[in-house]
Short mmCIF file of C-alpha atoms and ligand atoms in Angstrom, two decimals:
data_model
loop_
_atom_site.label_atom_id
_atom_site.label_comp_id
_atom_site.label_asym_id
_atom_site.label_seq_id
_atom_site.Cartn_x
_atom_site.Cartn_y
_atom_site.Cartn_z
CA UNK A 1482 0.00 0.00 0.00
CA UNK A 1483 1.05 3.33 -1.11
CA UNK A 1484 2.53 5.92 1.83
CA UNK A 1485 -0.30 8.52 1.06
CA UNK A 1486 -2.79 5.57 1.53
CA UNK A 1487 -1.85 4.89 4.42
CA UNK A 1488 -2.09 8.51 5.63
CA UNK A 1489 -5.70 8.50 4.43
CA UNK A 1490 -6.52 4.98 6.84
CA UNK A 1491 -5.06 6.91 9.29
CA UNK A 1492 -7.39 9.76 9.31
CA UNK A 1493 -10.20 7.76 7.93
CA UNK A 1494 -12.36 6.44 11.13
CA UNK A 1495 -15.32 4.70 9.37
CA UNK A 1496 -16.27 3.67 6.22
CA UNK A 1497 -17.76 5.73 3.54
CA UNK A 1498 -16.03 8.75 5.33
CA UNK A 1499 -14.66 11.37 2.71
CA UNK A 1500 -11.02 11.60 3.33
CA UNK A 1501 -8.78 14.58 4.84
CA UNK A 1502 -6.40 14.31 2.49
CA UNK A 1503 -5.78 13.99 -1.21
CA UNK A 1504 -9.44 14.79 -2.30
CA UNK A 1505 -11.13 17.65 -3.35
CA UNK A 1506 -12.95 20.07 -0.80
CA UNK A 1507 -16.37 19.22 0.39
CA UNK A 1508 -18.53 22.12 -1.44
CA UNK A 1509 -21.59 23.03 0.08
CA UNK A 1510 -24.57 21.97 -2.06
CA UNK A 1511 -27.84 22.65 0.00
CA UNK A 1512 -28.68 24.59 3.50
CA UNK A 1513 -32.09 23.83 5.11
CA UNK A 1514 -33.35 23.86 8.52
CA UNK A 1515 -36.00 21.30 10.14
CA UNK A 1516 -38.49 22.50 12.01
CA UNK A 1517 -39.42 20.30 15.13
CA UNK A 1518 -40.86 20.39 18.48
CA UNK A 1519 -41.15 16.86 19.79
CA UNK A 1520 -41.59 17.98 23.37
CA UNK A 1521 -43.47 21.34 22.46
CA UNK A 1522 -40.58 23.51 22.44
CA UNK A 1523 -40.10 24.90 19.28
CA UNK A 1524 -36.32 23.10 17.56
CA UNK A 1525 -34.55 24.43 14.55
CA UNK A 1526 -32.08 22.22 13.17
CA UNK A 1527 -29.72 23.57 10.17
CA UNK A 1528 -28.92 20.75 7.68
CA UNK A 1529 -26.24 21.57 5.55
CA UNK A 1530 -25.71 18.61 2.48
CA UNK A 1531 -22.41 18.58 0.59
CA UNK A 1532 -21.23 17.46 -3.11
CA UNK A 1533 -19.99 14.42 -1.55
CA UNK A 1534 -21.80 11.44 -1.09
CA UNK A 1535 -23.30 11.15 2.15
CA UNK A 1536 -21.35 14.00 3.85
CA UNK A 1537 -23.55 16.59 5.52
CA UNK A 1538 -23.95 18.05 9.16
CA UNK A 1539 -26.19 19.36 11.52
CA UNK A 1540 -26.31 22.16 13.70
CA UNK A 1541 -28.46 23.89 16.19
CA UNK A 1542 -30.31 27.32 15.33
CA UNK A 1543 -32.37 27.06 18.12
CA UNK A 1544 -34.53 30.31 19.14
CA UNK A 1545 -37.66 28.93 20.16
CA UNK A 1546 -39.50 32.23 20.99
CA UNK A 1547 -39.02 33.51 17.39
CA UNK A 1548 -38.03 30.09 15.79
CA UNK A 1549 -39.78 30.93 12.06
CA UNK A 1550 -37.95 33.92 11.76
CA UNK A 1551 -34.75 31.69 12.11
CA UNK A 1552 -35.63 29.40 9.76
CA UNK A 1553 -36.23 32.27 7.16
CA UNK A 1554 -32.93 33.59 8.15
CA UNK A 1555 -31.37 30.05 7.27
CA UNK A 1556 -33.40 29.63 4.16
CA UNK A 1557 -33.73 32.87 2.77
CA UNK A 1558 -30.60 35.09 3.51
CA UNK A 1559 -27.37 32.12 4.44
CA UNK A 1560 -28.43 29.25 1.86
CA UNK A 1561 -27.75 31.58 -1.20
CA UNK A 1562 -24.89 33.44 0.54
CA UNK A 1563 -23.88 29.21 1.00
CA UNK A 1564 -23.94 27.52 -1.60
CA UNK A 1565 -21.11 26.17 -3.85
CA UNK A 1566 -18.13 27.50 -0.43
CA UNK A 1567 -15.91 25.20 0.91
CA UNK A 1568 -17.53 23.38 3.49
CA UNK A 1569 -14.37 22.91 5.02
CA UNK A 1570 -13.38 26.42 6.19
CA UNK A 1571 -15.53 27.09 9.18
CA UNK A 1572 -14.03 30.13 10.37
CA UNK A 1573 -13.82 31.81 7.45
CA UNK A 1574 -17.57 31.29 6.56
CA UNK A 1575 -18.53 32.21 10.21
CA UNK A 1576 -16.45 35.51 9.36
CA UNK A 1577 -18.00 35.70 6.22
CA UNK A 1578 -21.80 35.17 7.14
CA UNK A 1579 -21.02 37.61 10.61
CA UNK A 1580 -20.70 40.27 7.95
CA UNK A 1581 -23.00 39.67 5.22
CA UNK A 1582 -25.73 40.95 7.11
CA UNK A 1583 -23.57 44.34 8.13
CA UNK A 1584 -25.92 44.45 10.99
CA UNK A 1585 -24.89 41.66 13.71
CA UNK A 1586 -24.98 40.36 16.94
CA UNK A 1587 -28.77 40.11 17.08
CA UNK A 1588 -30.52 36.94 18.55
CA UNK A 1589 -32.30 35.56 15.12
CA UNK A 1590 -29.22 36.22 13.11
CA UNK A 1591 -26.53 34.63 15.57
CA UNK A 1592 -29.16 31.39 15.97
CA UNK A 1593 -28.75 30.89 11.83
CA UNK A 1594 -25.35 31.39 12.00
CA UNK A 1595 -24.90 28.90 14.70
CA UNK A 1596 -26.69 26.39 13.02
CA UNK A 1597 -24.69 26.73 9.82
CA UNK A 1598 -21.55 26.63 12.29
CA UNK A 1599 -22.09 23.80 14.23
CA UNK A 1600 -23.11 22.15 10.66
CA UNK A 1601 -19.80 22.39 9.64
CA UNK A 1602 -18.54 21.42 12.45
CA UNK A 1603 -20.00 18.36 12.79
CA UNK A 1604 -18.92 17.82 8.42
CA UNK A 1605 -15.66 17.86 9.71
CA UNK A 1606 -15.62 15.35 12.24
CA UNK A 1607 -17.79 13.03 9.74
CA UNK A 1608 -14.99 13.52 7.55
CA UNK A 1609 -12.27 13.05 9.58
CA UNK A 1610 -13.97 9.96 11.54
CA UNK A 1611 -13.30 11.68 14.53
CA UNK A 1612 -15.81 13.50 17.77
CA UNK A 1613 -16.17 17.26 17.71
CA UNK A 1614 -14.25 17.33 20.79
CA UNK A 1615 -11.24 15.44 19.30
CA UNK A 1616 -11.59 18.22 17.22
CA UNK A 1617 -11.11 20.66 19.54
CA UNK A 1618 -8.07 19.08 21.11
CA UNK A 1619 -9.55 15.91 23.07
CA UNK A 1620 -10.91 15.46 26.33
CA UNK A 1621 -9.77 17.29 29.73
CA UNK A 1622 -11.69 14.68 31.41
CA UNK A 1623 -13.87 11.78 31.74
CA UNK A 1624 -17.18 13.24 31.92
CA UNK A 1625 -19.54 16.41 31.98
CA UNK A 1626 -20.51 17.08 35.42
CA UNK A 1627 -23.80 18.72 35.17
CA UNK A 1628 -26.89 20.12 37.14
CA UNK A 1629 -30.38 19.27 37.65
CA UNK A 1630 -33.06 21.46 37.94
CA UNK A 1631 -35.08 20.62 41.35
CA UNK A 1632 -38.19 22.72 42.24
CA UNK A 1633 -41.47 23.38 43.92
CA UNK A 1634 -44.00 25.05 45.00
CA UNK A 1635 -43.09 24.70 48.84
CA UNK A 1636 -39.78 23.81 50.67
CA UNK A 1637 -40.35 20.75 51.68
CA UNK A 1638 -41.74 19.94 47.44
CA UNK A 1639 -37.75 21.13 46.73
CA UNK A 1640 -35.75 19.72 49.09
CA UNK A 1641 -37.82 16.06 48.22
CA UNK A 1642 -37.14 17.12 44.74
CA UNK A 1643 -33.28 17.86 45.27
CA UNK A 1644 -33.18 15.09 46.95
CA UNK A 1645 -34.35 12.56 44.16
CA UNK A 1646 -31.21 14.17 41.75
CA UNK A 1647 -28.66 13.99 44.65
CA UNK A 1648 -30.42 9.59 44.82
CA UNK A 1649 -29.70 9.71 41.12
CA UNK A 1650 -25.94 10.50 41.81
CA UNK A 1651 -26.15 14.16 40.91
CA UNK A 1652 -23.28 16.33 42.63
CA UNK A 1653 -25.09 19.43 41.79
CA UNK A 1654 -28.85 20.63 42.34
CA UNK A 1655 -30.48 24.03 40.86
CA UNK A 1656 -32.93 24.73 43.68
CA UNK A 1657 -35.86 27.29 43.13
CA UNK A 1658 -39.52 27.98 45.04
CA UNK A 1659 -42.51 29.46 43.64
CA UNK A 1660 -44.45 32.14 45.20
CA UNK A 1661 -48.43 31.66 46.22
CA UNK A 1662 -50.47 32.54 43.56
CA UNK A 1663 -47.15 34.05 41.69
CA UNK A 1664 -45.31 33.30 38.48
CA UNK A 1665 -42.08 32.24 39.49
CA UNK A 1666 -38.81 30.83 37.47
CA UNK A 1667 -38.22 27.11 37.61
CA UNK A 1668 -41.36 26.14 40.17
CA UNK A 1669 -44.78 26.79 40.30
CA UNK A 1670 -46.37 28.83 42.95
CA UNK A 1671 -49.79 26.87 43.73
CA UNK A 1672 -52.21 29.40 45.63
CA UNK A 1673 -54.77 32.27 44.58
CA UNK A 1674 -53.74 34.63 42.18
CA UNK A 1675 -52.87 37.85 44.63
CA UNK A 1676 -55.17 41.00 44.07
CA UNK A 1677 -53.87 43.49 41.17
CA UNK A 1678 -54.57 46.07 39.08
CA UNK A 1679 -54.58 43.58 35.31
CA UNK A 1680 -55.49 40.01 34.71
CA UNK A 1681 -51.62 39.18 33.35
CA UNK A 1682 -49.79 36.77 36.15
CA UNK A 1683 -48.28 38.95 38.91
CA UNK A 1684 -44.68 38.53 40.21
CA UNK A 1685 -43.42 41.05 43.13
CA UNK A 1686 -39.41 40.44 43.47
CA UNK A 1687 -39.65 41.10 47.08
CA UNK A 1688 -41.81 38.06 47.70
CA UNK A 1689 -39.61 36.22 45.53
CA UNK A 1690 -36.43 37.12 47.37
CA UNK A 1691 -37.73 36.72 51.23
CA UNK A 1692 -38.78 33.11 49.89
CA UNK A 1693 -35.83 32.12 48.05
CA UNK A 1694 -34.05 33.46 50.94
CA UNK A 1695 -36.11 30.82 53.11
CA UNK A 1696 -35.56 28.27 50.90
CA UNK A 1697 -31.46 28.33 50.27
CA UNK A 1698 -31.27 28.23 53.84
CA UNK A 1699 -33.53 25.11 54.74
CA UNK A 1700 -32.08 23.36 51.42
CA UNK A 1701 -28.22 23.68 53.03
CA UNK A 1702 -29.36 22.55 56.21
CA UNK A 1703 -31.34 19.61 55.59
CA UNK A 1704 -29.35 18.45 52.03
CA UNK A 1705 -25.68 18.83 54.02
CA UNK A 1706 -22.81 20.11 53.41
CA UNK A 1707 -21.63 17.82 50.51
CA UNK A 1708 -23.90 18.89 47.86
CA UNK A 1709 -24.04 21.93 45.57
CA UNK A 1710 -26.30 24.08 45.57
CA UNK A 1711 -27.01 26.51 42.85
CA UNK A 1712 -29.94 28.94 42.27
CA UNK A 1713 -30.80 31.20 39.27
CA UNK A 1714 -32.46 34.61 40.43
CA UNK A 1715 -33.85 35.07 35.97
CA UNK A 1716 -32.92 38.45 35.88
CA UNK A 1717 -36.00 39.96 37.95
CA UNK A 1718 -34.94 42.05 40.66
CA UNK A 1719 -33.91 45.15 40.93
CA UNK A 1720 -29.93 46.04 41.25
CA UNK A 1721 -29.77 46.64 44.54
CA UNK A 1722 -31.90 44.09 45.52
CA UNK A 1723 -29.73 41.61 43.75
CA UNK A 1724 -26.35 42.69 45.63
CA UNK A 1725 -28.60 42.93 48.92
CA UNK A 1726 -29.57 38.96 48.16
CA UNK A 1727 -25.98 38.16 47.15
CA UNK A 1728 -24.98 38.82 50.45
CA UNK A 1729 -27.65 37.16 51.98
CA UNK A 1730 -26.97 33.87 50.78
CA UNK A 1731 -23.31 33.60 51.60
CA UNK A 1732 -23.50 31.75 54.76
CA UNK A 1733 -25.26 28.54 52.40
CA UNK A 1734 -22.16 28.98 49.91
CA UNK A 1735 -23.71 28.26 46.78
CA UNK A 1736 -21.67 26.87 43.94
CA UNK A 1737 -23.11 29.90 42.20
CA UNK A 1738 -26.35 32.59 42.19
CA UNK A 1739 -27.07 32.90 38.51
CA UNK A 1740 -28.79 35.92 36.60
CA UNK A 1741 -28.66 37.87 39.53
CA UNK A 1742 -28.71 41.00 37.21
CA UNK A 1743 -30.39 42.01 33.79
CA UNK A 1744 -28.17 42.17 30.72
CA UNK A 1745 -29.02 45.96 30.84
CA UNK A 1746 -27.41 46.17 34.35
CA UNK A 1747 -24.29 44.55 33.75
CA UNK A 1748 -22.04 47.53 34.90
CA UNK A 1749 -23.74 47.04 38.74
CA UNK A 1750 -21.27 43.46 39.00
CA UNK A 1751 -18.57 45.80 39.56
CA UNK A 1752 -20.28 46.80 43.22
CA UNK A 1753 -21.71 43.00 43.46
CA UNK A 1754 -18.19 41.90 43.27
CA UNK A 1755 -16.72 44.67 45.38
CA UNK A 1756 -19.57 43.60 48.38
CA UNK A 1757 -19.82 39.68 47.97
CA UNK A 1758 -18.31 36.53 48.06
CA UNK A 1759 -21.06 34.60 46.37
CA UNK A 1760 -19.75 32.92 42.77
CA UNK A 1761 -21.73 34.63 40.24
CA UNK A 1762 -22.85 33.13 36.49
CA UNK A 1763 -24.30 35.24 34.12
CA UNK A 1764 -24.75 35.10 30.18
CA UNK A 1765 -27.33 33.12 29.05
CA UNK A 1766 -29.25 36.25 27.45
CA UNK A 1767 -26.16 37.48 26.22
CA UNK A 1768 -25.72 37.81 22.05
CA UNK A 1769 -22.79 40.04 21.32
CA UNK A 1770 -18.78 40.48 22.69
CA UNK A 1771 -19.46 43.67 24.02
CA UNK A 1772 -21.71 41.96 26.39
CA UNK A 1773 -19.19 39.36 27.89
CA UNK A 1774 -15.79 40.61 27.24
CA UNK A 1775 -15.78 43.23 30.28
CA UNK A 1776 -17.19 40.81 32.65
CA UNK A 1777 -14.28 38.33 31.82
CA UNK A 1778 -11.38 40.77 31.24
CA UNK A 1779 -12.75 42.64 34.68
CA UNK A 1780 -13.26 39.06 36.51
CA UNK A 1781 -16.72 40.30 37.56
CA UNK A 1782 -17.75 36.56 37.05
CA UNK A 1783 -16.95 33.25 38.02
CA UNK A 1784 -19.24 31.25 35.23
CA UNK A 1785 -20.42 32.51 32.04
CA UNK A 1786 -23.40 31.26 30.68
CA UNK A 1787 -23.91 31.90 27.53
CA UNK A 1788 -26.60 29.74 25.12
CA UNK A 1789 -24.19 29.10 22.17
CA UNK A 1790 -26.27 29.34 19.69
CA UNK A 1791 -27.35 32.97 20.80
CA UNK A 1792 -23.75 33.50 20.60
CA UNK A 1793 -23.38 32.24 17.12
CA UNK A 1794 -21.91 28.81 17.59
CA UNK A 1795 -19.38 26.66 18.76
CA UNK A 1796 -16.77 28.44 16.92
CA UNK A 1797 -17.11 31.94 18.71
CA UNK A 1798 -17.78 29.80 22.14
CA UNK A 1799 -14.82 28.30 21.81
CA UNK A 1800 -12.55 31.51 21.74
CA UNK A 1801 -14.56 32.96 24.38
CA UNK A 1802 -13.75 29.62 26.71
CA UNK A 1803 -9.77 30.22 25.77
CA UNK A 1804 -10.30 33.93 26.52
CA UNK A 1805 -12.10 33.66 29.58
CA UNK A 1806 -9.42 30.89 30.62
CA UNK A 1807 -6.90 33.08 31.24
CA UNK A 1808 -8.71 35.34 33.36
CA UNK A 1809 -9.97 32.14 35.81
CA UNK A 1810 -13.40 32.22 34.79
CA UNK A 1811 -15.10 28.84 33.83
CA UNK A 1812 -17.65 28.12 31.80
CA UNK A 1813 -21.26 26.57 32.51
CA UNK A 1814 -23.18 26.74 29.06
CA UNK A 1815 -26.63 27.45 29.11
CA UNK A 1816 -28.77 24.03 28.78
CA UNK A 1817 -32.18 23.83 28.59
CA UNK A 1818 -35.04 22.09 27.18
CA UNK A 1819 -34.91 24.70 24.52
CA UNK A 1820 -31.47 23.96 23.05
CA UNK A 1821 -31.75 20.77 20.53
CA UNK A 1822 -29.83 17.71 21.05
CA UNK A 1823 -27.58 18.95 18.65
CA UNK A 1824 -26.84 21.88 21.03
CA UNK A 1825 -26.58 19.83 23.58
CA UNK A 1826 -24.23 17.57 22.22
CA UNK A 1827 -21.83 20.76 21.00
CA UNK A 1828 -22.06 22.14 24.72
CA UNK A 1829 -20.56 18.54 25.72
CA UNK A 1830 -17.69 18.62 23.67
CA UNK A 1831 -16.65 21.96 24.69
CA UNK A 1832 -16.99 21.41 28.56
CA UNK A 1833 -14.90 17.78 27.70
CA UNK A 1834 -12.40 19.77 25.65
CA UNK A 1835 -11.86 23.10 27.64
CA UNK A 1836 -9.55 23.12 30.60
CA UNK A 1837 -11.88 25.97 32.21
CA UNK A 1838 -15.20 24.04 32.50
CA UNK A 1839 -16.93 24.37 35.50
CA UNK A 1840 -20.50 22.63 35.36
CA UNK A 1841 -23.27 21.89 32.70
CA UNK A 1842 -27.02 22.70 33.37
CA UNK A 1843 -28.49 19.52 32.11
CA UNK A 1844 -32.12 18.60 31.07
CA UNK A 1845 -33.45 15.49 30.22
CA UNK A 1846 -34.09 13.93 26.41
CA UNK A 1847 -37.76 12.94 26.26
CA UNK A 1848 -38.62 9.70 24.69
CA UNK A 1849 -40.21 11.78 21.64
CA UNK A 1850 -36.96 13.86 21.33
CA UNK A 1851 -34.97 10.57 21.22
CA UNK A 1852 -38.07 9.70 18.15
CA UNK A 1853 -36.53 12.41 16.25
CA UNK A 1854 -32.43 12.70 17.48
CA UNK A 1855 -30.37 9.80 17.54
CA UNK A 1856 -27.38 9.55 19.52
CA UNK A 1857 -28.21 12.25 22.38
CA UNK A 1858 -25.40 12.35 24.86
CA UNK A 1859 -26.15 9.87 27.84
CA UNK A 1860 -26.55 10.29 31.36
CA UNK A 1861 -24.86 8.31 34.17
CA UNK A 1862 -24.82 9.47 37.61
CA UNK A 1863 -25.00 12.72 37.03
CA UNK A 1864 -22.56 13.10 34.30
CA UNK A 1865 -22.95 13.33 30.71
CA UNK A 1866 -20.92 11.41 28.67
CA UNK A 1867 -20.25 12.12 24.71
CA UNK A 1868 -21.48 10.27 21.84
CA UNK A 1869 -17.70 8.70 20.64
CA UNK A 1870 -19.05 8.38 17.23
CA UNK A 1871 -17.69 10.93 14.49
CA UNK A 1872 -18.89 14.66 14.42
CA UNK A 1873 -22.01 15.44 16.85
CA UNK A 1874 -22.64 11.42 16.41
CA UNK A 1875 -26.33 12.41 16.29
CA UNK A 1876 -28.59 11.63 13.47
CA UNK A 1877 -31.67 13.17 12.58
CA UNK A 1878 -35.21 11.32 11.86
CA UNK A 1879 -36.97 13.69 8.98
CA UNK A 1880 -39.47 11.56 9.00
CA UNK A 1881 -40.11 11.52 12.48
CA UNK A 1882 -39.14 15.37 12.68
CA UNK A 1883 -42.26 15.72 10.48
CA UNK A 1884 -44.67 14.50 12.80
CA UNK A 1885 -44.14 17.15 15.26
CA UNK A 1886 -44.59 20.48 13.77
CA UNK A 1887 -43.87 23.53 15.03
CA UNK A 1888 -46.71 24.03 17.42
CA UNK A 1889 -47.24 20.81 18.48
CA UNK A 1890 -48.82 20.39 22.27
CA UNK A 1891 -49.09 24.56 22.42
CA UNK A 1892 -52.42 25.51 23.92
CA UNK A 1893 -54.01 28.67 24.58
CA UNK A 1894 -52.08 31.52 25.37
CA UNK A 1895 -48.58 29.98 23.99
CA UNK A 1896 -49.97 28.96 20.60
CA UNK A 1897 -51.61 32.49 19.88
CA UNK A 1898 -48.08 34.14 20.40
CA UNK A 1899 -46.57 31.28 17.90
CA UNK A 1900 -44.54 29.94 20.42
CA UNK A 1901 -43.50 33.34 21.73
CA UNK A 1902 -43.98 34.64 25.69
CA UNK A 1903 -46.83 36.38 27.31
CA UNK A 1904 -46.43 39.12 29.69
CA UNK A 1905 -45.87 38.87 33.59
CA UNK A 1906 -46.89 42.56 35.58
CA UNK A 1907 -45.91 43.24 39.14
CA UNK A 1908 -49.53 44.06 41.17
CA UNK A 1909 -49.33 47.17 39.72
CA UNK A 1910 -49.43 46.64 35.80
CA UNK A 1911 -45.22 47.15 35.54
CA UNK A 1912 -43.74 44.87 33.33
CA UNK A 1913 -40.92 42.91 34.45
CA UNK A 1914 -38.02 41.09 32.42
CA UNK A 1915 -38.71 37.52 32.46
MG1 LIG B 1042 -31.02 30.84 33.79
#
C-alpha cells in the first residue's frame, strides 16, 4: 500500500467517510433547517448537504421564541450566501456570514449562524472519523458534570425534589420555590392569584427574594454540606436588591447565584463583586462580545453562561472559553429544554475539551426527542458522557421530525403568540423582564 494511503486509513475512522487528504474540498450543495418540536418547544435544526456522497452536518439554530424567523434567516438570507463554499473552512464562513448581514450580533441572526456553524462542524468530524471534541483538542476529562433542575411550589416539594437528583448521583442541584399565587422561574407557585390592578400573572421580586431566601437556607441545612447548591435569580430584581440577596446567601455557599442582574445592568457586577463573596454566572441572554468581554477581562464573574447558539456557535464559544481561561473564569453553558440535542451535544464537547469548564445545566431527552435525534449524549450518575461516534454522532429522523410540527402540544395563550412569551406585571401593571 502506497505511503499517502496509508495517511488517508489513518485519518479515515469509518467507512464511507470522505477523506482529509488527497481529495477535493467538500462544497456546500444545500442549507435547510427542520423544524421540530417533539416535546413542544419549538427546535430548529440547520442541515447543511455537501457534493460528496453522504457528507452533511447538523447544527443547532435554536430560538424557540421567534423560531420561524430563524428558519427564514437560514433559508432565505445564508443558503444563497452558501452555496457552492468550501464546506471545510468554518471560520472563514462564520467571518463571512457575521458580515453579510452588516448588521450583527442580534438573537435571530446569531441562531442561523450557529446552526450553519455547528453544521460544519459536525462535516468535519464526519470527515475526519473523529468526535467534535477530538476536534477541539480531546478530552480534559472523563465526563460532563452537570446540574439538575429541582423545584417546587413549597420547601419541603424542593428539598424532596433535590433530593431525588442527589439519589440519582447528581453532585449538583439548581434549587428554586414558587411564590403563592405568583409566576415564578423554575417552580410553580400553587395558591390564589394575589389582588392586582390587570389580569396578566403577577410577580413582586420582594416576595420572591424573602422566599428564596427561606428556601437556600432550609435546602443547606437539611441536604448537608456535601452537595451543591445553585440557584438562578432570571434576571428579575432590581440592582440593589440583587447585591442585597448576594450577600444574603453567603453563609449557604452556593456553587453559584445565577442571573442575579439584567443584561441591561451589567455595569452594577462591579459593586456586586466589590460587596460579595457569592460565585456569580451570568450570560445566558447574552448575544454580542461587548456583552461578555468586560465581565471576563474585569473578573466580575466566576461562570459565564452563555446559550451558544445565541452566541453564534461553537466556533465563537470556543474563543470565548480560551479567553475567559486566562482570566480564571469557567464556563457553565446554558442548557435547557430549549437547546436541541444537537446543542446539547456541542455544549458537551466543549466542557470535555476546555480546561476551564466548570459545570453543565443539564435537562433530560424525552422519549419523543430521542423519536426524532439519535445519539443524544447519555446520562450516568450525574454526568454526561459524549457520543464517541464521528462529528455530533447524532442523526436526525426527517421523517419523524415531520410528525411534530412547530406548534405541536401549544395551547391557549402559547400557541396564539406562535410559540413566543406572554407578559408577567408586578400588582401594579409594571412589566418585568422575564
Ligand atoms: Mg437561567
Amino acid at each position: 500500500m502506497r505511503r499517502r494511503d496509508l495517511l488517508q486509513l489513518a485519518v479515515c475512522g469509518s467507512v464511507g467517510q470522505a477523506v482529509l487528504r488527497g481529495m477535493p474540498s467538500p462544497k456546500i450543495r444545500d442549507v435547510r433547517v427542520i423544524a421540530t418540536a417533539p416535546a413542544g418547544l419549538r427546535l430548529a435544526v440547520v442541515k447543511i448537504l455537501t457534493d460528496q456522497d453522504g457528507l452533511y452536518g447538523y447544527g443547532c439554530a435554536t430560538f424557540t421564541q421567534r423560531a420561524d424567523l430563524v428558519v427564514a434567516a437560514v433559508e432565505r438570507y445564508l443558503k444563497p450566501f452558501l452555496e457552492g463554499k468550501p464546506a471545510d473552512r468554518i471560520d472563514d464562513i462564520w467571518q463571512a456570514c457575521y458580515n453579510s448581514s452588516y448588521w450583527r450580533n442580534g438573537p435571530v441572526l446569531n441562531n442561523a449562524l450557529s446552526g450553519v456553524d455547528m453544521a460544519l462542524w459536525d462535516i468535519k468530524g464526519r470527515q475526519a472519523g473523529l468526535p467534535v471534541y477530538q476536534l477541539l483538542g480531546g478530552k480534559c476529562r472523563e465526563a460532563v458534570d452537570c446540574y439538575g433542575h429541582a423545584g417546587g411550589s413549597e420547601i419541603p416539594e424542593v428539598i424532596d425534589s433535590a433530593r431525588r437528583f442527589m439519589e440519582r448521583g447528581f453532585r449538583h442541584v439548581r434549587v428554586q420555590i414558587g411564590v403563592p399565587g405568583m409566576s415564578g422561574y423554575g417552580a410553580g407557585g400553587a395558591g390564589a392569584r394575589p389582588e392586582a390592578l390587570h389580569q396578566s400573572p403577577v410577580y413582586e421580586p420582594a416576595v420572591y427574594l424573602r422566599r428564596a431566601l427561606k428556601m437556600i437556607e432550609a435546602c443547606r441545612k437539611q441536604l448537608g454540606e456535601e452537595v451543591e447548591l445553585l440557584h438562578d435569580v432570571h434576571e428579575r430584581v432590581s440592582p440593589s436588591q440583587a447585591i442585597q440577596f448576594a450577600k444574603d446567601v453567603e453563609p449557604f455557599r452556593l456553587f453559584f447565584l445565577e442571573d442575579p442582574l439584567s443584561p441591561e445592568d451589567i455595569a452594577y457586577f462591579r459593586q456586586m463583586r466589590q460587596q460579595t463573596s457569592t460565585p456569580i454566572a451570568m450570560g445566558e441572554l447574552f448575544n454580542s462580545p461587548h456583552e461578555w468581554t468586560p465581565l471576563i477581562a474585569e473578573r466580575l464573574i466566576d461562570y459565564i453562561r452563555m446559550h451558544i447558539s445565541q452566541m453564534g456557535g461553537v466556533t465563537p464559544a470556543r474563543k470565548v472559553a480560551a479567553f475567559a481561561e486566562l482570566f480564571g473564569v469557567r464556563t457553565a453553558w446554558h442548557g435547557p429544554g430549549d437547546v436541541s440535542p444537537i446543542g446539547h451535544a456541542a455544549n458537551v464537547a466543549l466542557d470535555l475539551a476546555c480546561h476551564n469548564f466548570g459545570v453543565q445545566e443539564y435537562s433530560p431527552f424525552s422519549e419523543r426527542v430521542r423519536e426524532v435525534f439519535s445519539g443524544c449524549p447519555e446520562m450516568r450518575n450525574g454526568y454526561l458522557y459524549a457520543n464517541e461516534k464521528p462529528g455530533w454522532g447524532i442523526e436526525v429522523d426527517e421523517k419523524a421530525a415531520a410528525k411534530y410540527p412547530f406548534g405541536s402540544f401549544e395551547q391557549g395563550e402559547h400557541k396564539r403568540l406562535n410559540g413566543g412569551w406572554g407578559e408577567v406585571r408586578r400588582r401594579d401593571g409594571t412589566i418585568i423582564k422575564q
